[in-house]
mmCIF file of C-alpha atoms in Angstrom:
data_model
loop_
_atom_site.group_PDB
_atom_site.id
_atom_site.type_symbol
_atom_site.label_atom_id
_atom_site.label_comp_id
_atom_site.label_asym_id
_atom_site.label_seq_id
_atom_site.Cartn_x
_atom_site.Cartn_y
_atom_site.Cartn_z
ATOM 1 C CA UNK I 1 -15.351 3.921 -7.229
ATOM 2 C CA UNK I 2 -14.148 0.847 -5.502
ATOM 3 C CA UNK I 3 -13.001 2.602 -1.251
ATOM 4 C CA UNK I 4 -13.222 1.071 1.589
ATOM 5 C CA UNK I 5 -14.149 2.018 5.330
ATOM 6 C CA UNK I 6 -12.875 1.363 8.165
ATOM 7 C CA UNK I 7 -12.865 2.094 11.901
ATOM 8 C CA UNK I 8 -9.868 4.558 12.750
ATOM 9 C CA UNK I 9 -8.820 2.844 15.634
ATOM 10 C CA UNK I 10 -8.891 -0.084 18.244
ATOM 11 C CA UNK I 11 -7.512 -1.055 21.494
ATOM 12 C CA UNK I 12 -7.300 -4.801 22.611
ATOM 13 C CA UNK I 13 -5.092 -6.497 25.399
ATOM 14 C CA UNK I 14 -2.859 -9.337 25.432
ATOM 15 C CA UNK I 15 -3.788 -12.391 24.244
ATOM 16 C CA UNK I 16 -7.909 -11.783 22.783
ATOM 17 C CA UNK I 17 -9.213 -11.911 19.410
ATOM 18 C CA UNK I 18 -9.683 -8.656 17.158
ATOM 19 C CA UNK I 19 -11.589 -8.324 14.500
ATOM 20 C CA UNK I 20 -11.257 -5.390 12.158
ATOM 21 C CA UNK I 21 -14.283 -5.033 10.023
ATOM 22 C CA UNK I 22 -14.569 -3.375 6.805
ATOM 23 C CA UNK I 23 -16.923 -1.769 4.012
ATOM 24 C CA UNK I 24 -16.673 -1.683 0.285
ATOM 25 C CA UNK I 25 -20.159 -1.752 -0.742
ATOM 26 C CA UNK I 26 -19.374 -0.901 -4.478
ATOM 27 C CA UNK I 27 -16.596 -4.125 -4.773
ATOM 28 C CA UNK I 28 -16.824 -4.731 -8.485
ATOM 29 C CA UNK I 29 -17.612 -8.519 -8.936
ATOM 30 C CA UNK I 30 -14.729 -9.952 -9.787
ATOM 31 C CA UNK I 31 -12.287 -8.483 -7.270
ATOM 32 C CA UNK I 32 -11.189 -9.427 -4.747
ATOM 33 C CA UNK I 33 -10.281 -7.627 -0.230
ATOM 34 C CA UNK I 34 -6.397 -7.304 -0.007
ATOM 35 C CA UNK I 35 -5.261 -6.482 4.087
ATOM 36 C CA UNK I 36 -1.687 -5.454 5.382
ATOM 37 C CA UNK I 37 0.354 -4.286 7.859
ATOM 38 C CA UNK I 38 2.252 -1.538 9.278
ATOM 39 C CA UNK I 39 4.233 -0.745 11.578
ATOM 40 C CA UNK I 40 5.911 3.168 11.873
ATOM 41 C CA UNK I 41 8.587 4.576 9.841
ATOM 42 C CA UNK I 42 8.199 0.461 7.241
ATOM 43 C CA UNK I 43 6.366 -0.249 4.247
ATOM 44 C CA UNK I 44 2.823 -1.737 4.642
ATOM 45 C CA UNK I 45 3.753 -5.744 4.217
ATOM 46 C CA UNK I 46 1.160 -8.132 3.123
ATOM 47 C CA UNK I 47 -1.434 -10.228 5.550
ATOM 48 C CA UNK I 48 -4.073 -11.534 3.708
ATOM 49 C CA UNK I 49 -6.552 -11.761 0.356
ATOM 50 C CA UNK I 50 -9.744 -13.487 0.042
ATOM 51 C CA UNK I 51 -12.603 -13.378 -2.297
ATOM 52 C CA UNK I 52 -14.841 -15.305 -0.663
ATOM 53 C CA UNK I 53 -16.235 -17.060 2.638
ATOM 54 C CA UNK I 54 -13.382 -17.880 4.385
ATOM 55 C CA UNK I 55 -9.304 -17.761 4.494
ATOM 56 C CA UNK I 56 -6.388 -18.205 7.364
ATOM 57 C CA UNK I 57 -2.816 -18.771 6.432
ATOM 58 C CA UNK I 58 -1.268 -18.789 9.294
ATOM 59 C CA UNK I 59 -1.263 -15.361 11.272
ATOM 60 C CA UNK I 60 -4.731 -14.387 9.610
ATOM 61 C CA UNK I 61 -8.237 -15.457 8.564
ATOM 62 C CA UNK I 62 -10.505 -13.584 6.612
ATOM 63 C CA UNK I 63 -13.861 -13.239 6.810
ATOM 64 C CA UNK I 64 -15.935 -12.482 3.737
ATOM 65 C CA UNK I 65 -19.639 -12.637 3.524
ATOM 66 C CA UNK I 66 -22.038 -14.025 0.669
ATOM 67 C CA UNK I 67 -22.745 -10.768 -0.872
ATOM 68 C CA UNK I 68 -18.627 -9.215 0.285
ATOM 69 C CA UNK I 69 -19.681 -5.849 -0.082
ATOM 70 C CA UNK I 70 -17.694 -6.142 3.662
ATOM 71 C CA UNK I 71 -15.053 -8.199 5.572
ATOM 72 C CA UNK I 72 -13.337 -8.635 8.339
ATOM 73 C CA UNK I 73 -10.196 -9.313 9.438
ATOM 74 C CA UNK I 74 -9.821 -11.512 12.415
ATOM 75 C CA UNK I 75 -6.767 -11.862 14.811
ATOM 76 C CA UNK I 76 -5.601 -14.722 16.649
ATOM 77 C CA UNK I 77 -4.371 -13.993 20.398
ATOM 78 C CA UNK I 78 -2.701 -10.692 19.672
ATOM 79 C CA UNK I 79 0.719 -9.276 21.571
ATOM 80 C CA UNK I 80 1.958 -6.318 21.809
ATOM 81 C CA UNK I 81 4.290 -6.550 18.222
ATOM 82 C CA UNK I 82 0.108 -7.186 16.480
ATOM 83 C CA UNK I 83 -0.072 -2.756 17.119
ATOM 84 C CA UNK I 84 0.128 -1.583 13.871
ATOM 85 C CA UNK I 85 -1.964 0.385 11.443
ATOM 86 C CA UNK I 86 -4.922 -2.465 8.944
ATOM 87 C CA UNK I 87 -5.196 -1.760 5.460
ATOM 88 C CA UNK I 88 -7.495 -2.644 4.167
ATOM 89 C CA UNK I 89 -8.009 -2.698 -0.146
ATOM 90 C CA UNK I 90 -9.793 -3.552 -2.878
ATOM 91 C CA UNK I 91 -8.963 -2.712 -6.534
ATOM 92 C CA UNK I 92 -9.959 0.607 -8.474
ATOM 93 C CA UNK I 93 -10.014 0.715 -11.648
ATOM 94 C CA UNK I 94 -6.769 2.410 -13.118
ATOM 95 C CA UNK I 95 -7.683 5.621 -15.351
ATOM 96 C CA UNK I 96 -5.804 3.807 -18.332
ATOM 97 C CA UNK I 97 -4.343 0.985 -17.396
ATOM 98 C CA UNK I 98 -5.289 -2.153 -15.437
ATOM 99 C CA UNK I 99 -5.362 -1.495 -11.274
ATOM 100 C CA UNK I 100 -4.577 0.296 -8.933
ATOM 101 C CA UNK I 101 -5.144 0.505 -5.136
ATOM 102 C CA UNK I 102 -6.202 2.748 -2.813
ATOM 103 C CA UNK I 103 -4.906 2.589 -0.092
ATOM 104 C CA UNK I 104 -7.359 4.726 3.392
ATOM 105 C CA UNK I 105 -6.347 5.472 6.665
ATOM 106 C CA UNK I 106 -6.210 2.450 7.361
ATOM 107 C CA UNK I 107 -7.015 0.859 11.312
ATOM 108 C CA UNK I 108 -4.393 1.526 14.169
ATOM 109 C CA UNK I 109 -4.883 -1.005 16.512
ATOM 110 C CA UNK I 110 -3.403 -0.075 19.675
ATOM 111 C CA UNK I 111 -2.419 -3.584 21.546
ATOM 112 C CA UNK I 112 -2.358 -3.001 25.379
ATOM 113 C CA UNK I 113 -0.225 -5.253 27.766
ATOM 114 C CA UNK S 24 16.733 -11.791 -3.562
ATOM 115 C CA UNK S 25 16.712 -8.964 -2.104
ATOM 116 C CA UNK S 26 12.893 -7.469 -3.397
ATOM 117 C CA UNK S 27 11.969 -3.786 -3.533
ATOM 118 C CA UNK S 28 15.038 -1.807 -2.775
ATOM 119 C CA UNK S 29 14.628 2.015 -2.049
ATOM 120 C CA UNK S 30 17.956 4.635 -2.257
ATOM 121 C CA UNK S 31 18.331 6.946 -0.313
ATOM 122 C CA UNK S 32 16.552 6.670 2.731
ATOM 123 C CA UNK S 33 16.972 10.102 3.763
ATOM 124 C CA UNK S 34 16.781 13.228 2.311
ATOM 125 C CA UNK S 35 16.867 16.908 3.334
ATOM 126 C CA UNK S 36 16.333 19.291 0.172
ATOM 127 C CA UNK S 37 15.252 23.248 -0.120
ATOM 128 C CA UNK S 38 12.536 24.939 -1.912
ATOM 129 C CA UNK S 39 13.483 24.172 -5.535
ATOM 130 C CA UNK S 40 16.054 21.639 -5.365
ATOM 131 C CA UNK S 41 15.442 19.045 -8.315
ATOM 132 C CA UNK S 42 16.516 14.969 -6.998
ATOM 133 C CA UNK S 43 15.381 11.965 -8.011
ATOM 134 C CA UNK S 44 14.475 9.261 -6.009
ATOM 135 C CA UNK S 45 15.627 5.536 -7.197
ATOM 136 C CA UNK S 46 13.701 2.354 -6.875
ATOM 137 C CA UNK S 47 14.798 -1.274 -8.069
ATOM 138 C CA UNK S 48 13.458 -4.367 -7.756
ATOM 139 C CA UNK S 49 15.097 -7.777 -8.509
ATOM 140 C CA UNK S 50 11.771 -9.859 -8.841
ATOM 141 C CA UNK S 51 10.526 -9.142 -12.146
ATOM 142 C CA UNK S 52 7.318 -7.541 -11.444
ATOM 143 C CA UNK S 53 5.930 -5.529 -14.164
ATOM 144 C CA UNK S 54 3.221 -3.480 -11.555
ATOM 145 C CA UNK S 55 5.876 -1.277 -10.168
ATOM 146 C CA UNK S 56 4.095 2.065 -8.338
ATOM 147 C CA UNK S 57 4.807 5.328 -5.949
ATOM 148 C CA UNK S 58 3.251 6.450 -2.623
ATOM 149 C CA UNK S 59 3.494 8.902 -0.324
ATOM 150 C CA UNK S 60 2.554 9.009 3.231
ATOM 151 C CA UNK S 61 1.703 11.824 4.526
ATOM 152 C CA UNK S 62 1.766 11.865 9.011
ATOM 153 C CA UNK S 63 -0.858 9.773 10.861
ATOM 154 C CA UNK S 64 -2.157 8.934 6.870
ATOM 155 C CA UNK S 65 -2.600 6.061 4.097
ATOM 156 C CA UNK S 66 -1.235 5.850 0.992
ATOM 157 C CA UNK S 67 -1.602 8.111 -1.933
ATOM 158 C CA UNK S 68 -0.837 6.968 -5.141
ATOM 159 C CA UNK S 69 1.586 9.207 -7.587
ATOM 160 C CA UNK S 70 2.143 7.442 -10.441
ATOM 161 C CA UNK S 71 2.715 3.714 -11.406
ATOM 162 C CA UNK S 72 3.981 1.783 -14.271
ATOM 163 C CA UNK S 73 2.461 -1.913 -16.010
ATOM 164 C CA UNK S 74 5.428 -1.851 -17.593
ATOM 165 C CA UNK S 75 8.528 -0.652 -19.750
ATOM 166 C CA UNK S 76 8.175 2.260 -21.294
ATOM 167 C CA UNK S 77 3.966 2.596 -19.782
ATOM 168 C CA UNK S 78 3.729 5.385 -17.257
ATOM 169 C CA UNK S 79 0.025 7.239 -15.919
ATOM 170 C CA UNK S 80 -0.739 8.856 -13.062
ATOM 171 C CA UNK S 81 -2.663 8.061 -10.209
ATOM 172 C CA UNK S 82 -4.369 10.041 -7.267
ATOM 173 C CA UNK S 83 -1.338 12.960 -6.979
ATOM 174 C CA UNK S 84 1.415 13.363 -9.500
ATOM 175 C CA UNK S 85 1.209 17.433 -9.732
ATOM 176 C CA UNK S 86 5.336 17.896 -9.075
ATOM 177 C CA UNK S 87 6.361 14.492 -9.392
ATOM 178 C CA UNK S 88 7.878 12.654 -13.455
ATOM 179 C CA UNK S 89 8.442 8.513 -13.856
ATOM 180 C CA UNK S 90 10.253 6.712 -15.507
ATOM 181 C CA UNK S 91 10.234 2.991 -16.913
ATOM 182 C CA UNK S 92 12.878 1.934 -19.072
ATOM 183 C CA UNK S 93 13.792 -1.420 -17.386
ATOM 184 C CA UNK S 94 11.575 -3.604 -15.740
ATOM 185 C CA UNK S 95 14.021 -4.203 -12.818
ATOM 186 C CA UNK S 96 14.042 -0.071 -12.188
ATOM 187 C CA UNK S 97 11.433 2.650 -11.431
ATOM 188 C CA UNK S 98 13.262 6.694 -10.521
ATOM 189 C CA UNK S 99 10.292 8.925 -9.216
ATOM 190 C CA UNK S 100 11.463 12.935 -10.502
ATOM 191 C CA UNK S 101 11.595 16.006 -7.994
ATOM 192 C CA UNK S 102 10.920 18.690 -10.120
ATOM 193 C CA UNK S 103 11.026 21.134 -8.199
ATOM 194 C CA UNK S 104 10.925 20.346 -3.667
ATOM 195 C CA UNK S 105 8.281 22.489 -1.924
ATOM 196 C CA UNK S 106 7.285 21.830 0.910
ATOM 197 C CA UNK S 107 3.974 20.483 1.227
ATOM 198 C CA UNK S 108 5.940 17.506 -0.961
ATOM 199 C CA UNK S 109 7.558 16.223 2.776
ATOM 200 C CA UNK S 110 6.860 13.356 3.298
ATOM 201 C CA UNK S 111 7.476 9.324 3.206
ATOM 202 C CA UNK S 112 8.074 8.000 0.014
ATOM 203 C CA UNK S 113 7.215 4.394 -0.347
ATOM 204 C CA UNK S 114 7.429 2.023 -3.429
ATOM 205 C CA UNK S 115 5.993 -1.487 -4.740
ATOM 206 C CA UNK S 116 6.145 -4.015 -7.229
ATOM 207 C CA UNK S 117 3.612 -7.393 -8.130
ATOM 208 C CA UNK S 118 2.643 -8.497 -10.733
ATOM 209 C CA UNK S 119 0.321 -8.016 -12.874
ATOM 210 C CA UNK S 120 -2.771 -10.311 -12.200
ATOM 211 C CA UNK S 121 -6.422 -9.017 -13.126
ATOM 212 C CA UNK S 122 -8.965 -8.684 -9.953
ATOM 213 C CA UNK S 123 -5.825 -7.101 -7.720
ATOM 214 C CA UNK S 124 -5.092 -10.583 -6.715
ATOM 215 C CA UNK S 125 -1.899 -10.974 -5.888
ATOM 216 C CA UNK S 126 0.837 -9.633 -3.816
ATOM 217 C CA UNK S 127 2.561 -5.657 -3.462
ATOM 218 C CA UNK S 128 6.100 -5.598 -1.913
ATOM 219 C CA UNK S 129 6.916 -2.222 -0.617
ATOM 220 C CA UNK S 130 10.782 -0.641 -0.054
ATOM 221 C CA UNK S 131 11.597 0.169 3.486
ATOM 222 C CA UNK S 132 10.608 3.710 1.999
ATOM 223 C CA UNK S 133 12.535 7.469 1.949
ATOM 224 C CA UNK S 134 12.211 10.192 4.583
ATOM 225 C CA UNK S 135 12.121 14.047 2.747
ATOM 226 C CA UNK S 136 12.118 16.731 4.036
ATOM 227 C CA UNK S 137 12.106 19.916 1.906
ATOM 228 C CA UNK S 138 12.867 23.602 4.146
#
């Protein structure tokens, strides 16, 4: 079962770099790791996805070590608007067709002024 | 391009009533799914579909039915509403790619209260 484990909550201050680590010990060989962001009263929004080493886009970086049993989402210079819940997902083989994605409780990030 | 749309935004039901939550996408995605999110919790998968005519159960399917007659639409039916079904319901769609590659697009959600 491709479950993930993340810290339940984190606090940071504006302008700091935030790193959220996710553990996925049973990740399958070919599976990608995906991070989503969710604001209150909204659906989750895709942030970044990767398979190995490092991926960077305009909002975040994703670091994946060689054994792929964990990953770290890095948010540079956070602002108050980055206060949200962040979910780490890996694929899970569905009962009959394809793959599903299991959302854990996520990490609630609070950015303070 | 509207993305994923859901109706209604809010709904109040009495115990035992039935209703259908609507979900539509205009991105020609094969994969569509329904999640529920209870207060302070992550999303739990109810049902999903990998194409027209193909649906399957997720983690919490009891009390819900789905069908997929077209690529665009994936309605969720509550058969006999119960207070335990009070939740926010999200619909999502994506292309099907192996190994979880790709992005799921989520709708704005339907907030359902069952009295």
